[in-house]
Amino acid sequence: METLEKRLYEWFGYSSFKYNQRDIIESVLADEDVFSMIATGSGKSLCYQLPALWKKGTAIIVSPLLALMENQVQELKQIGIKKVAAYNSFLNIKEKKRILNRLSEYKMIYISPESLQQEEILKQISNLDVSLLAVDEAHCISQWGHEFRTDYLKIGNARERMGNPPCLALTATAAPEVREDIIDKLHMKSPVSICDTVDRPNISIQAIKKEKEEDKRTSLLEFTRNLPKPGMVYVGSRKKAEDLAEMIKNETSFTAAAYHGGMTKEDRHLIQQQFLLDEVQIICCTNAFGMGINKPNIRFVLHFDYPKDIESYVQEMGRAGRDGYRSSSILLHSDTDYFFPRRIIEWEFPSEEEVHYICHLLQAEDRANISKQTIESYGLEDVHARFMLHYWEEWRNTAEEHYPEDFINMVIKKRKRWKFHKLSQMENWISNTAECRRKTLLETFGECLRRQPNPCCDICGISESPAHDEDAAASRQFVPWQDRLYALFHQQQ
DNA sequence: CGCGTTGTATATAGATACAACGCGGTGCTCTATT
């Protein structure tokens, strides 16, 4: 397929495909459903952008963050691809109508799962020739869909309304159960699966036990002083992100800043830019920071609090060393960490009392009269209200009698059990790993460790001397010069 | 949800019991005000 290369150069200015890109694109062009797990920075977006331009019709691209959509649209327009739009709440009614009335004139429409559920857009899309439905950061379906953003679970229904176009799911991290969940929720039938390893040989892995929170702080300062920078510190709460950033600024000579979802958009953007430009050396953040960030030279990721599942851990530590140079992942833990993640899981669900109340309400009234606002007016949080509406709708289709007790047992308790299971899997890896950490980590992704890098992990032994750097050097050579140049160039911007 | 802090009443000047309140990741969208 010589013309594929020709178009790649003509449209995007690249002279060759990266590892796996061609396979994915060819499968998409053959109208296959494709599930693909490839590393961040290996050109995921091109995998739907090129087919979108190539094929007749309009591609719909589901994206989790408004900022990501805006970036992509802007970048495409800059390289001369103009028939693209983002359909979201940035638009006013006039602009929305304008786009709605001429959907078929676009080659790509970026959209959030929430906007995709609006009846106006579903109606228009059902008459549209949809060339491809692409879901970017598809692990969000599994990670966010069940409790936090339930519209992620409804993409499959929207797909049916479009007349079942071919579907491409893209992510950087997904364990086997998560892959199955994604494939199921997108109503994919025997998809082609194209996956990279999740192993990152240039990142050494450590989990270190400390007595108390105070000892974790001392250790954090020590690592901050001694490790190469820039670095990231992941914490569990907004307040702690700010506390630790303050502490690093006061106790060391390095620049630090906090980043979390409670900050204004402007502040978040500013801190992000400063970190990207190496003006801020250490960023202390909650899990709000990460998606869409492609900073190549992060030298360490330190987990001051551990995440609730192994995939999140792999995603977060994997932000280190994208340039291929030696980097560290360090996780600090202590017995006092036990309760926090458990409380957060409990908090994700409405209380039993609330469920009872809302179930009776939903049963007594005609469902059409009950909006999210009604449920919120009974004191439920935004997320819980959406949770109740989504599952109630599913629930009433599956059973004849609808008792709140059954709803609690079969919907809520089931999900909680699953979440606690994932949490203990994470904790087991932290506290009870007897073999190589890298090996056990890969096994949860259904992979084998093919070659042990040096340095590897705290169990295999971390050598302090930089003399054993052959592996970091070797992995560096794996990165083609074009990619390194690209990384350097983007670092400059 | 569950834990820790603050507030209030009681009955008497300091201490106790118990209720109320606040905390605690992730982001979309729509609507009504500054």
Short mmCIF file of C-alpha atoms in Angstrom, two decimals, chain A residues 69-490:
data_model
loop_
_atom_site.label_atom_id
_atom_site.label_comp_id
_atom_site.label_asym_id
_atom_site.label_seq_id
_atom_site.Cartn_x
_atom_site.Cartn_y
_atom_site.Cartn_z
CA MET A 69 -10.64 17.89 21.95
CA GLU A 70 -9.74 21.54 21.57
CA ASN A 71 -6.03 20.70 21.26
CA GLN A 72 -6.60 18.08 18.62
CA VAL A 73 -8.89 20.26 16.53
CA GLN A 74 -6.42 23.12 16.73
CA GLU A 75 -3.47 20.92 15.75
CA LEU A 76 -5.37 19.49 12.79
CA LYS A 77 -6.36 22.94 11.59
CA GLN A 78 -2.77 24.07 11.88
CA ILE A 79 -1.58 21.37 9.50
CA GLY A 80 -4.30 22.34 7.04
CA ILE A 81 -7.03 19.84 7.91
CA LYS A 82 -10.04 22.12 8.26
CA LYS A 83 -13.10 19.92 8.07
CA VAL A 84 -13.01 19.10 11.77
CA ALA A 85 -15.04 20.29 14.75
CA ALA A 86 -15.48 19.74 18.46
CA TYR A 87 -19.10 19.55 19.58
CA ASN A 88 -19.29 20.51 23.27
CA SER A 89 -20.43 23.06 25.85
CA PHE A 90 -17.89 25.63 24.67
CA LEU A 91 -20.28 26.30 21.81
CA ASN A 92 -23.32 28.53 22.14
CA ILE A 93 -26.70 27.51 20.76
CA LYS A 94 -26.11 29.18 17.40
CA GLU A 95 -22.77 27.48 16.84
CA LYS A 96 -24.22 24.14 17.91
CA LYS A 97 -27.09 24.44 15.43
CA ARG A 98 -24.67 25.42 12.69
CA ILE A 99 -22.62 22.28 13.19
CA LEU A 100 -25.70 20.07 13.64
CA ASN A 101 -27.13 21.19 10.33
CA ARG A 102 -24.03 20.39 8.34
CA LEU A 103 -22.54 17.36 10.05
CA SER A 104 -21.86 15.61 6.77
CA GLU A 105 -19.52 18.39 5.67
CA TYR A 106 -17.03 17.42 8.37
CA LYS A 107 -14.49 14.60 8.19
CA MET A 108 -14.13 14.39 11.99
CA ILE A 109 -16.39 15.40 14.87
CA TYR A 110 -14.91 15.29 18.36
CA ILE A 111 -17.50 14.82 21.10
CA SER A 112 -17.81 13.96 24.81
CA PRO A 113 -19.83 10.90 25.85
CA GLU A 114 -22.29 13.28 27.57
CA SER A 115 -22.95 15.35 24.45
CA LEU A 116 -23.25 12.17 22.43
CA GLN A 117 -26.31 11.26 24.51
CA GLN A 118 -28.25 14.40 23.62
CA GLU A 119 -31.31 13.55 21.58
CA GLU A 120 -30.64 16.32 19.06
CA ILE A 121 -27.27 14.92 18.13
CA LEU A 122 -28.42 11.28 18.16
CA LYS A 123 -31.20 12.19 15.74
CA GLN A 124 -28.81 13.93 13.34
CA ILE A 125 -26.19 11.21 13.60
CA SER A 126 -28.69 8.49 12.69
CA ASN A 127 -29.00 10.08 9.24
CA LEU A 128 -25.28 10.57 8.87
CA ASP A 129 -22.85 8.38 6.97
CA VAL A 130 -20.54 7.58 9.91
CA SER A 131 -17.26 6.21 8.58
CA LEU A 132 -15.83 5.31 11.97
CA LEU A 133 -16.57 5.57 15.67
CA ALA A 134 -13.28 6.05 17.53
CA VAL A 135 -13.06 6.05 21.33
CA ASP A 136 -9.91 7.71 22.58
CA GLU A 137 -8.65 6.86 26.10
CA ALA A 138 -11.06 3.95 26.01
CA HIS A 139 -10.10 2.71 29.50
CA CYS A 140 -12.36 5.56 30.72
CA ILE A 141 -15.31 3.33 29.79
CA SER A 142 -14.26 0.91 32.49
CA GLN A 143 -12.57 3.31 34.87
CA TRP A 144 -15.19 6.08 34.86
CA GLY A 145 -18.25 4.61 33.22
CA HIS A 146 -19.62 2.49 36.05
CA GLU A 147 -19.92 5.21 38.70
CA PHE A 148 -18.47 8.54 37.71
CA ARG A 149 -19.51 9.27 34.13
CA THR A 150 -22.21 6.74 33.32
CA ASP A 151 -22.69 8.14 29.82
CA TYR A 152 -19.51 6.24 28.99
CA LEU A 153 -21.56 3.04 29.26
CA LYS A 154 -24.05 4.29 26.66
CA ILE A 155 -21.66 4.74 23.73
CA GLY A 156 -22.69 1.31 22.48
CA ASN A 157 -26.32 2.42 22.20
CA ALA A 158 -25.29 5.56 20.35
CA ARG A 159 -23.31 3.34 18.02
CA GLU A 160 -26.48 1.43 17.18
CA ARG A 161 -28.27 4.69 16.43
CA MET A 162 -25.49 5.46 13.92
CA GLY A 163 -26.16 2.17 12.18
CA ASN A 164 -23.25 0.23 13.72
CA PRO A 165 -20.25 1.79 12.00
CA PRO A 166 -16.81 0.18 12.49
CA CYS A 167 -15.40 0.99 15.92
CA LEU A 168 -11.86 1.65 17.11
CA ALA A 169 -11.01 1.67 20.84
CA LEU A 170 -7.65 3.14 21.81
CA THR A 171 -5.94 3.15 25.18
CA ALA A 172 -2.46 2.92 26.69
CA THR A 173 -3.33 0.73 29.68
CA ALA A 174 -5.97 -1.98 30.04
CA ALA A 175 -5.81 -5.26 31.95
CA PRO A 176 -7.63 -8.25 30.41
CA GLU A 177 -10.93 -7.73 32.31
CA VAL A 178 -10.91 -4.08 31.30
CA ARG A 179 -10.37 -4.99 27.64
CA GLU A 180 -13.35 -7.32 27.80
CA ASP A 181 -15.43 -4.64 29.48
CA ILE A 182 -14.55 -2.09 26.77
CA ILE A 183 -15.30 -4.54 23.96
CA ASP A 184 -18.62 -5.45 25.61
CA LYS A 185 -19.74 -1.88 26.29
CA LEU A 186 -18.93 -0.79 22.71
CA HIS A 187 -20.86 -3.79 21.32
CA MET A 188 -17.81 -4.92 19.37
CA LYS A 189 -18.00 -8.32 17.73
CA SER A 190 -14.75 -10.32 17.47
CA PRO A 191 -12.53 -7.25 17.18
CA VAL A 192 -8.96 -7.31 15.90
CA SER A 193 -6.71 -6.79 18.91
CA ILE A 194 -3.42 -4.95 18.47
CA CYS A 195 -1.47 -4.47 21.67
CA ASP A 196 1.95 -3.36 22.87
CA THR A 197 3.57 -4.47 26.09
CA VAL A 198 2.92 -2.25 29.10
CA ASP A 199 6.49 -2.85 30.32
CA ARG A 200 8.75 0.17 30.60
CA PRO A 201 12.29 -1.22 30.94
CA ASN A 202 13.87 2.18 31.57
CA ILE A 203 11.77 2.79 34.71
CA SER A 204 13.01 1.17 37.91
CA ILE A 205 10.28 0.18 40.36
CA GLN A 206 10.34 0.49 44.14
CA ALA A 207 7.76 0.19 46.92
CA ILE A 208 9.09 1.29 50.29
CA LYS A 209 7.41 0.79 53.64
CA LYS A 210 7.59 3.54 56.27
CA GLU A 211 6.36 3.58 59.85
CA LYS A 212 4.25 6.73 59.79
CA GLU A 213 3.08 9.56 57.55
CA GLU A 214 5.86 11.74 59.01
CA ASP A 215 8.50 9.24 57.85
CA LYS A 216 7.01 9.29 54.37
CA ARG A 217 7.49 13.05 54.32
CA THR A 218 11.15 12.76 55.37
CA SER A 219 11.68 10.13 52.69
CA LEU A 220 9.93 12.27 50.07
CA LEU A 221 12.28 15.18 50.81
CA GLU A 222 15.29 12.92 50.57
CA PHE A 223 14.23 11.52 47.21
CA THR A 224 13.38 15.00 45.95
CA ARG A 225 16.86 16.20 46.82
CA ASN A 226 18.74 13.23 45.39
CA LEU A 227 16.85 12.14 42.29
CA PRO A 228 17.22 13.87 38.93
CA LYS A 229 14.33 16.19 38.09
CA PRO A 230 11.69 17.03 36.89
CA GLY A 231 9.47 14.75 38.94
CA MET A 232 5.86 14.12 39.97
CA VAL A 233 4.35 13.32 43.35
CA TYR A 234 0.93 11.65 43.35
CA VAL A 235 -1.26 12.11 46.45
CA GLY A 236 -4.79 11.17 47.48
CA SER A 237 -6.26 14.55 48.39
CA ARG A 238 -6.25 18.13 47.19
CA LYS A 239 -5.17 19.43 50.56
CA LYS A 240 -2.17 17.11 50.68
CA ALA A 241 -1.13 18.15 47.17
CA GLU A 242 -0.92 21.71 48.42
CA ASP A 243 0.75 20.80 51.74
CA LEU A 244 3.48 18.74 50.10
CA ALA A 245 4.17 21.32 47.38
CA GLU A 246 4.56 23.90 50.15
CA MET A 247 6.84 21.61 52.13
CA ILE A 248 9.11 20.96 49.15
CA LYS A 249 9.37 24.67 48.43
CA ASN A 250 10.27 25.42 52.06
CA GLU A 251 12.63 22.53 52.74
CA THR A 252 14.51 22.23 49.45
CA SER A 253 15.92 24.55 46.84
CA PHE A 254 13.61 23.22 44.13
CA THR A 255 10.50 24.73 42.58
CA ALA A 256 7.27 22.90 43.31
CA ALA A 257 3.56 23.44 42.62
CA ALA A 258 0.27 21.73 43.35
CA TYR A 259 -2.24 20.60 40.73
CA HIS A 260 -5.75 19.30 41.40
CA GLY A 261 -9.35 19.49 40.22
CA GLY A 262 -10.32 22.14 42.77
CA MET A 263 -8.20 24.79 41.08
CA THR A 264 -9.51 27.16 38.42
CA LYS A 265 -9.01 26.25 34.77
CA GLU A 266 -6.58 29.14 34.41
CA ASP A 267 -4.41 28.03 37.34
CA ARG A 268 -4.37 24.46 36.13
CA HIS A 269 -3.34 25.54 32.66
CA LEU A 270 -0.61 27.81 34.03
CA ILE A 271 0.93 25.15 36.32
CA GLN A 272 0.78 22.59 33.54
CA GLN A 273 2.62 24.93 31.15
CA GLN A 274 5.24 25.77 33.77
CA PHE A 275 5.86 22.09 34.40
CA LEU A 276 6.08 21.32 30.68
CA LEU A 277 8.65 24.10 30.27
CA ASP A 278 10.68 22.89 33.28
CA GLU A 279 9.95 26.11 35.16
CA VAL A 280 8.36 24.04 37.90
CA GLN A 281 10.53 21.03 38.76
CA ILE A 282 8.20 19.08 41.04
CA ILE A 283 4.46 18.82 40.63
CA CYS A 284 2.36 17.50 43.54
CA CYS A 285 -0.96 16.36 42.18
CA THR A 286 -4.07 14.25 42.53
CA ASN A 287 -5.14 11.92 39.74
CA ALA A 288 -6.52 15.00 37.94
CA PHE A 289 -3.10 15.43 36.37
CA GLY A 290 -2.01 13.17 33.60
CA MET A 291 -4.37 12.47 30.75
CA GLY A 292 -3.15 14.11 27.57
CA ILE A 293 0.17 15.10 29.12
CA ASN A 294 3.10 13.99 27.04
CA LYS A 295 6.19 15.34 28.76
CA PRO A 296 9.16 13.26 27.67
CA ASN A 297 11.73 14.00 30.38
CA ILE A 298 9.99 13.23 33.68
CA ARG A 299 12.72 11.50 35.73
CA PHE A 300 10.66 10.20 38.62
CA VAL A 301 7.08 9.55 39.66
CA LEU A 302 6.69 9.19 43.41
CA HIS A 303 3.46 7.81 44.84
CA PHE A 304 2.96 9.35 48.27
CA ASP A 305 -0.48 7.67 48.36
CA TYR A 306 -1.21 4.59 46.29
CA PRO A 307 -4.06 4.45 43.75
CA LYS A 308 -7.07 2.13 44.08
CA ASP A 309 -6.07 -0.28 41.33
CA ILE A 310 -2.99 -1.53 39.53
CA GLU A 311 -3.92 -0.02 36.17
CA SER A 312 -4.04 3.47 37.60
CA TYR A 313 -0.64 2.83 39.16
CA VAL A 314 0.81 1.67 35.85
CA GLN A 315 -0.71 4.65 34.05
CA GLU A 316 0.68 7.10 36.57
CA MET A 317 4.19 5.66 36.96
CA GLY A 318 4.33 5.31 33.17
CA ARG A 319 4.43 9.09 32.82
CA ALA A 320 8.13 8.86 33.71
CA GLY A 321 10.84 8.39 31.13
CA ARG A 322 8.93 8.74 27.87
CA ASP A 323 12.24 9.80 26.29
CA GLY A 324 13.68 6.36 27.01
CA TYR A 325 16.20 7.54 29.58
CA ARG A 326 16.55 5.94 32.99
CA SER A 327 13.78 6.98 35.39
CA SER A 328 12.35 5.91 38.73
CA SER A 329 8.97 4.93 40.09
CA ILE A 330 8.86 5.03 43.88
CA LEU A 331 5.87 4.18 46.03
CA LEU A 332 5.87 5.08 49.73
CA HIS A 333 3.39 3.34 52.00
CA SER A 334 2.62 2.77 55.66
CA ASP A 335 -0.02 1.01 57.76
CA THR A 336 -1.83 4.31 58.27
CA ASP A 337 -2.77 4.34 54.55
CA TYR A 338 -5.34 1.58 55.01
CA PHE A 339 -8.56 3.55 55.51
CA PHE A 340 -8.36 6.35 52.98
CA PRO A 341 -8.96 4.45 49.72
CA ARG A 342 -11.75 2.45 51.39
CA ARG A 343 -13.57 5.57 52.39
CA ILE A 344 -13.25 6.96 48.88
CA ILE A 345 -14.79 3.82 47.42
CA GLU A 346 -17.72 4.03 49.86
CA TRP A 347 -18.21 7.65 48.97
CA GLU A 348 -18.57 6.83 45.27
CA PHE A 349 -21.96 5.27 45.94
CA PRO A 350 -25.17 6.72 47.38
CA SER A 351 -25.93 5.48 50.91
CA GLU A 352 -28.47 2.69 51.45
CA GLU A 353 -30.88 5.17 52.97
CA GLU A 354 -30.64 7.36 49.89
CA VAL A 355 -31.15 4.37 47.60
CA HIS A 356 -34.30 3.35 49.49
CA TYR A 357 -35.69 6.82 49.30
CA ILE A 358 -34.97 7.40 45.61
CA CYS A 359 -36.15 3.92 44.61
CA HIS A 360 -39.53 4.58 46.19
CA LEU A 361 -39.67 7.92 44.47
CA LEU A 362 -38.81 6.42 41.09
CA GLN A 363 -41.36 3.68 41.57
CA ALA A 364 -44.18 5.94 42.67
CA GLU A 365 -43.78 8.57 39.99
CA ASP A 366 -43.67 8.27 36.28
CA ARG A 367 -39.99 8.10 35.44
CA ALA A 368 -40.40 10.89 32.88
CA ASN A 369 -41.23 13.33 35.66
CA ILE A 370 -38.04 12.66 37.55
CA SER A 371 -34.94 14.49 36.44
CA LYS A 372 -31.45 14.57 37.83
CA GLN A 373 -32.37 17.91 39.40
CA THR A 374 -35.30 16.34 41.25
CA ILE A 375 -33.04 13.70 42.76
CA GLU A 376 -30.44 16.31 43.63
CA SER A 377 -33.11 18.34 45.37
CA TYR A 378 -33.43 15.45 47.85
CA GLY A 379 -29.83 16.08 48.85
CA LEU A 380 -28.01 13.59 46.61
CA GLU A 381 -24.75 14.61 45.01
CA ASP A 382 -24.50 15.17 41.27
CA VAL A 383 -22.63 11.91 40.67
CA HIS A 384 -24.99 9.86 42.86
CA ALA A 385 -28.06 11.30 41.14
CA ARG A 386 -26.74 10.29 37.74
CA PHE A 387 -25.77 6.90 39.09
CA MET A 388 -29.33 6.29 40.35
CA LEU A 389 -30.97 7.36 37.08
CA HIS A 390 -28.67 5.27 34.93
CA TYR A 391 -28.94 2.03 36.88
CA TRP A 392 -32.63 2.40 37.61
CA GLU A 393 -33.30 2.51 33.91
CA GLU A 394 -31.24 -0.63 33.34
CA TRP A 395 -32.74 -2.31 36.37
CA ARG A 396 -36.37 -1.83 35.38
CA ASN A 397 -35.66 -3.58 32.08
CA THR A 398 -34.12 -6.66 33.68
CA ALA A 399 -36.50 -7.54 36.52
CA GLU A 400 -40.25 -7.64 37.07
CA GLU A 401 -40.29 -6.64 40.71
CA HIS A 402 -38.10 -3.81 41.84
CA TYR A 403 -37.13 -3.82 45.47
CA PRO A 404 -34.55 -1.37 46.76
CA GLU A 405 -32.89 -4.26 48.66
CA ASP A 406 -32.29 -6.08 45.38
CA PHE A 407 -30.96 -2.93 43.79
CA ILE A 408 -28.51 -2.52 46.67
CA ASN A 409 -27.42 -6.16 46.58
CA MET A 410 -27.20 -6.68 42.85
CA VAL A 411 -25.99 -3.30 41.65
CA ILE A 412 -24.20 -1.47 44.45
CA LYS A 413 -22.76 -4.30 46.54
CA LYS A 414 -21.58 -6.10 43.44
CA ARG A 415 -19.66 -3.07 42.22
CA LYS A 416 -18.24 -2.38 45.67
CA ARG A 417 -17.01 -5.95 45.95
CA TRP A 418 -15.26 -5.59 42.61
CA LYS A 419 -13.65 -2.31 43.63
CA PHE A 420 -12.45 -3.70 46.96
CA HIS A 421 -11.05 -6.68 45.11
CA LYS A 422 -9.06 -4.41 42.79
CA LEU A 423 -7.85 -2.43 45.80
CA SER A 424 -6.58 -5.49 47.63
CA GLN A 425 -4.84 -6.63 44.47
CA MET A 426 -2.97 -3.31 44.50
CA GLU A 427 -2.19 -3.64 48.21
CA ASN A 428 -1.03 -7.21 47.79
CA TRP A 429 1.41 -6.18 45.14
CA ILE A 430 2.72 -3.44 47.42
CA SER A 431 3.09 -5.51 50.60
CA ASN A 432 3.29 -9.18 49.67
CA THR A 433 5.38 -9.35 46.52
CA ALA A 434 8.12 -11.94 46.95
CA GLU A 435 9.27 -12.13 43.34
CA CYS A 436 10.32 -9.42 40.90
CA ARG A 437 7.85 -6.50 41.01
CA ARG A 438 8.03 -5.97 37.28
CA LYS A 439 7.22 -9.61 36.61
CA THR A 440 4.18 -9.62 38.93
CA LEU A 441 2.99 -6.30 37.52
CA LEU A 442 3.16 -7.65 33.97
CA GLU A 443 1.33 -10.81 35.01
CA THR A 444 -1.74 -8.80 36.04
CA PHE A 445 -1.80 -7.61 32.42
CA GLY A 446 -1.50 -11.18 31.19
CA GLU A 447 2.09 -10.66 30.05
CA CYS A 448 5.41 -12.42 30.74
CA LEU A 449 8.63 -10.63 31.53
CA ARG A 450 10.87 -11.38 28.60
CA ARG A 451 14.05 -9.69 29.72
CA GLN A 452 15.02 -8.26 33.06
CA PRO A 453 16.44 -4.75 32.83
CA ASN A 454 19.06 -3.44 35.23
CA PRO A 455 18.15 -1.72 37.47
CA CYS A 456 14.81 -3.53 37.78
CA CYS A 457 13.05 -3.25 41.15
CA ASP A 458 13.57 -3.18 44.91
CA ILE A 459 13.18 -6.96 45.11
CA CYS A 460 15.76 -7.67 42.41
CA GLY A 461 17.94 -4.95 43.93
CA ILE A 462 18.49 -1.35 42.89
CA SER A 463 22.11 -0.46 42.39
CA GLU A 464 22.96 3.10 43.31
CA SER A 465 25.97 3.26 41.02
CA PRO A 466 25.37 4.63 37.52
CA ALA A 467 27.96 2.16 36.19
CA HIS A 468 25.22 -0.38 35.36
CA ASP A 469 23.53 1.85 32.88
CA GLU A 470 23.79 -0.43 29.82
CA ASP A 471 20.09 -1.19 29.93
CA ALA A 472 18.99 2.39 30.03
CA ALA A 473 21.34 3.05 27.15
CA ALA A 474 20.02 0.04 25.27
CA SER A 475 16.40 1.05 25.72
CA ARG A 476 17.29 4.54 24.59
CA GLN A 477 18.51 3.19 21.29
CA PHE A 478 15.11 1.63 20.73
CA VAL A 479 13.60 5.08 20.30
CA PRO A 480 13.97 6.06 16.63
CA TRP A 481 15.75 9.35 16.01
CA GLN A 482 12.63 10.87 14.42
CA ASP A 483 10.70 10.33 17.64
CA ARG A 484 13.47 11.75 19.79
CA LEU A 485 13.68 14.79 17.57
CA TYR A 486 9.91 15.14 17.75
CA ALA A 487 10.08 14.86 21.55
CA LEU A 488 12.82 17.48 21.74
CA PHE A 489 10.95 19.79 19.43
CA HIS A 490 7.75 19.59 21.47
#
